[in-house]
Coordinates of C-alpha atoms and ligand atoms in Angstrom, one line a residue:
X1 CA -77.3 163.7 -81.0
X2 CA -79.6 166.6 -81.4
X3 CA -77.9 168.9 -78.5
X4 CA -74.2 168.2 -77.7
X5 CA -71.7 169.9 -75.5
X6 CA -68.6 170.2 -77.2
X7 CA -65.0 172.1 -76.4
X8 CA -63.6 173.7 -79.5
X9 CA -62.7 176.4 -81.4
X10 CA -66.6 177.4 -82.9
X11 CA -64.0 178.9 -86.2
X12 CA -63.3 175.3 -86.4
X13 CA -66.8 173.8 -86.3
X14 CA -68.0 172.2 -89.5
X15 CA -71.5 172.7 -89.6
X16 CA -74.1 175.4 -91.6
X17 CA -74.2 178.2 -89.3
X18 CA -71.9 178.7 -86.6
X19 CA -73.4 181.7 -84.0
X20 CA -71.5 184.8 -83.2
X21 CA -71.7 186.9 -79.8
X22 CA -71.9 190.0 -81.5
X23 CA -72.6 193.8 -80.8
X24 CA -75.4 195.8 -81.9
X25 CA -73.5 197.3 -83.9
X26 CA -72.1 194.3 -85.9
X27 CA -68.6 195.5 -85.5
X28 CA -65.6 193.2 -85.5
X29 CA -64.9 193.0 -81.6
X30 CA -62.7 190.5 -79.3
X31 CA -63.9 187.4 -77.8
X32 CA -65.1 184.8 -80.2
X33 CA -66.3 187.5 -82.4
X34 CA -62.9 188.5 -83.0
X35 CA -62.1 185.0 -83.3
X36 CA -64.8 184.5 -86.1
X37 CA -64.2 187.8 -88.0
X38 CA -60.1 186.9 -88.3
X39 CA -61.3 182.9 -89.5
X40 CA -63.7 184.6 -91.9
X41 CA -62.0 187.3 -93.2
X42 CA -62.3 190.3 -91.3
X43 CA -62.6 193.2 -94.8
X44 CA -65.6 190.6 -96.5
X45 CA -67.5 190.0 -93.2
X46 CA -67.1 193.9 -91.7
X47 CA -68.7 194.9 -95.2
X48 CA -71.2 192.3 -95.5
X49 CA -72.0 193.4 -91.3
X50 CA -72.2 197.2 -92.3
X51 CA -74.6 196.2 -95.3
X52 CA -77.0 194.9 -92.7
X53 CA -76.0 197.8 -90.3
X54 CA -77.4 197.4 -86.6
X55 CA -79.2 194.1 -84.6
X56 CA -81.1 194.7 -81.8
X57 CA -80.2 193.0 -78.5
X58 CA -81.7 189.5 -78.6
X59 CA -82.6 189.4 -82.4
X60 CA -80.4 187.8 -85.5
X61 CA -79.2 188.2 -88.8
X62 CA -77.1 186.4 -91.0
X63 CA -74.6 186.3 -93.1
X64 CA -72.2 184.0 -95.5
X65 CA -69.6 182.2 -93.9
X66 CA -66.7 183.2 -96.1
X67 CA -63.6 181.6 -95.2
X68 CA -65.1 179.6 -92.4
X69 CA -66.4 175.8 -92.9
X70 CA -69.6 176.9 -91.9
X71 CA -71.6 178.3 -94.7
X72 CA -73.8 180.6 -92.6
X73 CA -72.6 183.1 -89.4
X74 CA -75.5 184.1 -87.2
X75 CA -74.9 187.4 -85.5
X76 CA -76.7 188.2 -82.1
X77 CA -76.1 190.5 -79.8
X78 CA -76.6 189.1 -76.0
X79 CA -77.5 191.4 -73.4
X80 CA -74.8 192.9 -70.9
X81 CA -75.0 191.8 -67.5
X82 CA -75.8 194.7 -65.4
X83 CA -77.2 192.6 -62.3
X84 CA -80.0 190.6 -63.3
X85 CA -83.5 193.4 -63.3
X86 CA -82.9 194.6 -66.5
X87 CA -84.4 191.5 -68.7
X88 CA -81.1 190.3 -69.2
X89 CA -82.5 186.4 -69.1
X90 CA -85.4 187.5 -71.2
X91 CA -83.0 188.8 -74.1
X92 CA -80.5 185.9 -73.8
X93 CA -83.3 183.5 -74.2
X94 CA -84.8 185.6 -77.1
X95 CA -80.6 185.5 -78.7
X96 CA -80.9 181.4 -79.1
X97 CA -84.8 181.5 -80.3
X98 CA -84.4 184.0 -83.0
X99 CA -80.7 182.3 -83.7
X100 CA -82.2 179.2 -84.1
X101 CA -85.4 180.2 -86.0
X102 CA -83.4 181.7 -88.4
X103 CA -81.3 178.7 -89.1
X104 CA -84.3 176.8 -89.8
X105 CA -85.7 179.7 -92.1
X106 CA -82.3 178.7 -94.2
X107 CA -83.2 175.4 -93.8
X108 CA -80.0 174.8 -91.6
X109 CA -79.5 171.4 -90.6
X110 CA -76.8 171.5 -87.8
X111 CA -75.7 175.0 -85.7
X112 CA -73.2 176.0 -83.4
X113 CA -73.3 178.5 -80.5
X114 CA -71.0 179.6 -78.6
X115 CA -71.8 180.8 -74.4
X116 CA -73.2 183.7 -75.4
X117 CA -72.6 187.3 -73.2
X118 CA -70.7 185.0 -71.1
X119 CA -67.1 186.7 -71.8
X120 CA -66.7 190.7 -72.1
X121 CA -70.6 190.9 -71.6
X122 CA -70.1 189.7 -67.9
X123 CA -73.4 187.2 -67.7
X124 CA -73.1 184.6 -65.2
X125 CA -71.5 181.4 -66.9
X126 CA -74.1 178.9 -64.6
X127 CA -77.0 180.9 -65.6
X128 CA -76.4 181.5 -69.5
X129 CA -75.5 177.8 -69.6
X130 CA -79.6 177.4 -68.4
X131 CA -81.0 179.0 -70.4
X132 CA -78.8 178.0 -73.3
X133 CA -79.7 174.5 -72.3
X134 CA -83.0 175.3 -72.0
X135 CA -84.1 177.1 -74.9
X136 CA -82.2 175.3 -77.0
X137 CA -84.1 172.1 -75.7
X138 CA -87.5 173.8 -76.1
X139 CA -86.8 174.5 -80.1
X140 CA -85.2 170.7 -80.2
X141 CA -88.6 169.8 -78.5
X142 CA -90.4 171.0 -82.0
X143 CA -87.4 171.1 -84.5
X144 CA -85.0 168.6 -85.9
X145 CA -81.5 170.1 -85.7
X146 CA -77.9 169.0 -85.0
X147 CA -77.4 171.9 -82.0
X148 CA -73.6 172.0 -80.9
X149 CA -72.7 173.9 -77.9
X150 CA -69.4 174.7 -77.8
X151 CA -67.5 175.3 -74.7
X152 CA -64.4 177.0 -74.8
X153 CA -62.1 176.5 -72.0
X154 CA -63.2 173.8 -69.2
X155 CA -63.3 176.4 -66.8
X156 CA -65.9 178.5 -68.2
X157 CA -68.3 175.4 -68.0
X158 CA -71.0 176.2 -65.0
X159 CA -71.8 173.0 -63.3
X160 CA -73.6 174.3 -59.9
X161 CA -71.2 174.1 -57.1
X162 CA -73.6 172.1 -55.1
X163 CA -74.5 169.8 -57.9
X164 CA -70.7 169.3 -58.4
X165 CA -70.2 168.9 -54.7
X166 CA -72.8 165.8 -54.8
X167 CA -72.0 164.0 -57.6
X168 CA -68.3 164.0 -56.3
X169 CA -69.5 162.9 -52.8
X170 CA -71.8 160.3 -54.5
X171 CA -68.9 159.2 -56.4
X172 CA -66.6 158.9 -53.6
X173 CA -68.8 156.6 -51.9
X174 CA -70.0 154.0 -54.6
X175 CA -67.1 154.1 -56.7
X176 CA -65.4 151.2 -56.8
X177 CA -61.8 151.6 -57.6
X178 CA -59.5 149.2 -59.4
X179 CA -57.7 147.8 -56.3
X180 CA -61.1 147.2 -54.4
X181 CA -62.5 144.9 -57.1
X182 CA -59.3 142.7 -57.1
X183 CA -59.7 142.5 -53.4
X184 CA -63.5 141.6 -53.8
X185 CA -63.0 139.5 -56.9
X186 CA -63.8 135.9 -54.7
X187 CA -66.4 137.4 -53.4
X188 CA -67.9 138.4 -56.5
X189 CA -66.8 134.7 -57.9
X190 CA -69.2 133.2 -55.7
X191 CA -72.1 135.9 -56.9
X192 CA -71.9 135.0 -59.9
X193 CA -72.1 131.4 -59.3
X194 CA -74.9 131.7 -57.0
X195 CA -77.0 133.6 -60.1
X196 CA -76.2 131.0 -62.2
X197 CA -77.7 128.3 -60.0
X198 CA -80.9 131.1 -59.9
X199 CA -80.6 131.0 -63.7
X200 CA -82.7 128.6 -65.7
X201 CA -80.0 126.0 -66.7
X202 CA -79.8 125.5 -70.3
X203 CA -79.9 121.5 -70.1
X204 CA -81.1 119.1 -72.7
X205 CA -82.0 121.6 -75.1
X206 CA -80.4 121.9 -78.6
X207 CA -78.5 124.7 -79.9
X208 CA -81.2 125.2 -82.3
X209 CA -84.0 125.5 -79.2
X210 CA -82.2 127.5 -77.4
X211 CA -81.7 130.6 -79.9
X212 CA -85.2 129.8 -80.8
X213 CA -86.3 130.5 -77.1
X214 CA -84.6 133.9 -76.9
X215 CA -85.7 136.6 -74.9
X216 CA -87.3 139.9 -76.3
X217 CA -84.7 141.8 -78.2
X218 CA -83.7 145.4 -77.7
X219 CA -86.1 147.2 -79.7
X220 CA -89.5 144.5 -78.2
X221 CA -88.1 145.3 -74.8
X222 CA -88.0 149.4 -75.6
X223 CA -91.0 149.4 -77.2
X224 CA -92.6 147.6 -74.1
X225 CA -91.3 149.6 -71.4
X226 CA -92.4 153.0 -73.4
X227 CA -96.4 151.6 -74.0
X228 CA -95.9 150.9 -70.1
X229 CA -94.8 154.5 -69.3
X230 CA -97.4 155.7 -71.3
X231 CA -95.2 158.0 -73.6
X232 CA -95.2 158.5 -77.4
X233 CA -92.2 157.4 -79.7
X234 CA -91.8 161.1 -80.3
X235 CA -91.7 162.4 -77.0
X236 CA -90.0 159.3 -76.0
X237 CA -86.8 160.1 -78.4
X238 CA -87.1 163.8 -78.2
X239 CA -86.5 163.4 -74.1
X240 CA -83.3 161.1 -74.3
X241 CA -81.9 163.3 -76.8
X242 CA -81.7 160.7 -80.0
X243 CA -81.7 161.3 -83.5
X244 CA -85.4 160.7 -85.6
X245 CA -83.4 158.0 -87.6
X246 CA -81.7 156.7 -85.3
X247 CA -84.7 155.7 -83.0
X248 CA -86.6 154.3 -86.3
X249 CA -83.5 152.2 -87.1
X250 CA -84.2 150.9 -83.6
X251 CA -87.4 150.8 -83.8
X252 CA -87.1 148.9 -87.3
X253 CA -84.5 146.5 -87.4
X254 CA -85.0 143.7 -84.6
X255 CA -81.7 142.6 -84.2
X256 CA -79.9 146.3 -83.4
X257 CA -78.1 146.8 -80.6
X258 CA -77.5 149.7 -80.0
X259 CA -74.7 151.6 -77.3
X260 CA -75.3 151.5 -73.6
X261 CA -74.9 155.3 -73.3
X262 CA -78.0 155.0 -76.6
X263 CA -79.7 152.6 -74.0
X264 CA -79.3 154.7 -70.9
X265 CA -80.3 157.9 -72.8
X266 CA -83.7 155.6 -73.6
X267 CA -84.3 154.8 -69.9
X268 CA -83.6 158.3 -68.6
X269 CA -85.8 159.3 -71.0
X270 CA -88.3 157.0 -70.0
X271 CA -87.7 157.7 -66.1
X272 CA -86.6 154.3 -65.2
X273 CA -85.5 153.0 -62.0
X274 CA -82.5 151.6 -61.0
X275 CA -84.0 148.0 -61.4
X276 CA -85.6 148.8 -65.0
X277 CA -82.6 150.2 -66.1
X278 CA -80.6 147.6 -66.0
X279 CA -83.5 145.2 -67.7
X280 CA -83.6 147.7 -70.6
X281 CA -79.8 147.3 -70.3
X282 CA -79.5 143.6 -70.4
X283 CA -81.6 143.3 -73.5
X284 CA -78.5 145.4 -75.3
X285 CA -75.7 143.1 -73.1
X286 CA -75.3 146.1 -70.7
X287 CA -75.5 146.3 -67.1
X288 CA -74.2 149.3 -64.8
X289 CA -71.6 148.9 -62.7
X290 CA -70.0 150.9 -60.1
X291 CA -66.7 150.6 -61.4
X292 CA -67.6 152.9 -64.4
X293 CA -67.5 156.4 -63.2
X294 CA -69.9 156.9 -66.0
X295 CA -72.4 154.0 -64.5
X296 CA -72.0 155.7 -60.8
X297 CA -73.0 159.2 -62.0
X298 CA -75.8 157.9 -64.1
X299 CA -77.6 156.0 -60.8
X300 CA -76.6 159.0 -59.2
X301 CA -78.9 161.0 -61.0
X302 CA -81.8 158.6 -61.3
X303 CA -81.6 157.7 -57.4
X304 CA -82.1 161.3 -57.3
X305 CA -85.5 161.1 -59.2
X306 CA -83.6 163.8 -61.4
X307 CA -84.2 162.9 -65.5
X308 CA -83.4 165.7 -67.4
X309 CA -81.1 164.4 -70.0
X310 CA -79.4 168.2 -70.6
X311 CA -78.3 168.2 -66.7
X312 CA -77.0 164.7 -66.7
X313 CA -74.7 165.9 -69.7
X314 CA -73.7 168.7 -68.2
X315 CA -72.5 166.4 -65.3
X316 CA -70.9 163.8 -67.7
X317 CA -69.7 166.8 -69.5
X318 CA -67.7 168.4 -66.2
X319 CA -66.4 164.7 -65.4
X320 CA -65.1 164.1 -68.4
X321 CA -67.5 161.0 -69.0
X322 CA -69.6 160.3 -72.8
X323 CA -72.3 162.1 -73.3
X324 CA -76.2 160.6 -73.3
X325 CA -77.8 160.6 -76.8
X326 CA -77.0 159.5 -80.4
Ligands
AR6_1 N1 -64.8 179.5 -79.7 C1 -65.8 179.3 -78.8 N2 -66.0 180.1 -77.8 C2 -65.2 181.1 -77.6 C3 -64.2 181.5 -78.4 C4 -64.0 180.6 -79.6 N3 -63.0 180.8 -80.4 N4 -63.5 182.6 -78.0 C5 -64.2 183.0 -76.8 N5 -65.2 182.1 -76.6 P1 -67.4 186.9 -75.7 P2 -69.9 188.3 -75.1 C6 -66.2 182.1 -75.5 O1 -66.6 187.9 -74.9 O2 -69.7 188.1 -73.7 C7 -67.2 191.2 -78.5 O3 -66.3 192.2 -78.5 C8 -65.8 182.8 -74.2 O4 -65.0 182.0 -73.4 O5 -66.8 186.5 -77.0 O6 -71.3 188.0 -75.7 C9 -68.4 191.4 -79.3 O7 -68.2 192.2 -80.5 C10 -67.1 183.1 -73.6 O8 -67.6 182.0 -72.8 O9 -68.9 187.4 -76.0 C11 -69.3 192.2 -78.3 O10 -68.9 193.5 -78.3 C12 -68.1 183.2 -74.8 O11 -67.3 182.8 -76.0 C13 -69.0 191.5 -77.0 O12 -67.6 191.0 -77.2 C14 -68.6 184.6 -75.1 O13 -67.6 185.6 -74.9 C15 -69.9 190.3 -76.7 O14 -69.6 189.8 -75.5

């Protein structure tokens, strides 16, 4: 998945660079820079700091990883929140581009950052969470990189209060608990009876014919829907958030079926309705149901016309749910 949300220790994060919230200065401080200095070794990493000596606000540099599984740190120095006219959004925004063009000047395949100025730097956590989404969205748009995001506590994770508020309501009125499908399970008996009268009966025909007359497989079905939305296979993967390699295994190998939350990530992507959704679904063995908080949050969005596949994960993220992307 080329952007996930994660919640971790970044000190723990096994990738090439982890990021670190740091101060001009490139002294050891608290926060997650105290965190990363006492995982790397605080004597090597203060000396290799005070070799590179000072780092504007909103640039990077970097340095080994020492004692950390990470073999590279990033330091950048986020802006302090001093109310919002003093190009603090400008120079957070500037802290993730210049983190992440470095990592791909070291040819760094995966990266972790934490919230940046989001702790003794006082930024707004709903707002930093933007335009860390965002930027780091924008690179992913041109780049090929493994970006983690790595939450701390729950708490500190932003999700707009209204957002929240509607997505709970939404869920509160289409989600179908446990108890409620028992009660509707005859009901549902005779639905599914009634589409299997609707269904083309599979009389007469041998086994042989019938596997023969199979419909369109996963990948026919995806590669349909995207010639019919008019998208590229770049933009197409790019927007749901899914690995280059992944999408040409899928695009490759016929007979791949991939996950629903892969499947759902493709028709987000691809701004499908509720209707096509579940077509592009049924070609994997899927369907969405609203007895799967997931399922309810996901029509949730798309009833809303809202596709960006970041938000959605922030949602799922909040909820507790999978995230969208492989
Ligand atoms: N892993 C991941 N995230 C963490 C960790 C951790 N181990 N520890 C804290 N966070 P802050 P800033 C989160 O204060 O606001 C230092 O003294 C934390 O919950 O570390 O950019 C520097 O030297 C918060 O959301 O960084 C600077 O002087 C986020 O990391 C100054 O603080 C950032 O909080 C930088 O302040």
């Amino acid at each position: 998945m080329p952007l996930e949300i994660v919640r971790n220790d970044i000190t723990k994060m096994k990738v090439d660079a982890i990021v670190n919230a740091a101060n001009p200065q490139l002294k050891m401080g608290g926060g997650v820079c105290g965190a990363i200095f006492k995982a790397a070794g605080r004597d090597e990493l203060q000396q290799a700091c005070d070799k590179i000596g000072h780092c504007p606000v909103g640039q990077a540099v970097l340095t080994k990883g020492f004692n950390l599984p990470a073999s590279y740190i990033i330091h950048t120095p986020g802006p302090i929140w001093e109310g919002g006219s003093r190009r603090e959004a400008e120079l957070l925004k500037d802290s993730y581009k210049n983190s992440l063009e470095l990592a791909k000047q070291h040819e760094c395949e995966s990266i972790a950052f934490p919230l940046i100025s989001t702790g003794i730097y006082g930024y707004p956590k709903e707002e930093a969470l933007q335009i860390a989404v965002s930027t780091i969205s924008q690179f992913l748009m041109k780049a090929d990189m493994h970006v983690y995001l790595v939450v701390f506590d729950k708490k500190s994770f932003g999700l707009s209060q209204k957002l929240f508020t509607s997505i709970n309501e939404y869920i509160d009125d289409h989600y179908i608990e446990e108890a409620e499908i028992t009660f509707n399970r005859r009901i549902e008996e005779n639905e599914v009876f009634k589409y299997h009268l609707e269904a083309e009966p599979i009389l007469n025909q041998s086994l042989m014919e019938v596997i023969n007359d199979l419909e369109e497989s996963f990948s026919e079905r995806l590669l349909r829907f995207i010639d019919e939305k008019g998208m590229t296979d770049v933009e197409t993967y790019k927007r749901a958030n899914i690995d280059r390699r992944l999408f040409s295994k899928i695009r490759n190998e016929e007979g791949y079926t991939p996950k629903k939350k892969t499947v759902i990530a493709f028709a987000i992507s691809l701004k499908l309705n509720v209707d096509e959704t579940n077509n592009l679904l049924s070609a994997a063995g899927y369907t969405l149901s609203r007895s799967n908080k997931f399922d309810v949050i996901i029509e949730y969005f798309i009833n809303e016309g809202s596709f960006n596949i970041h938000e959605i994960n922030e949602a799922l993220f909040t909820f507790d749910q999978p995230l969208l992307g492989a």
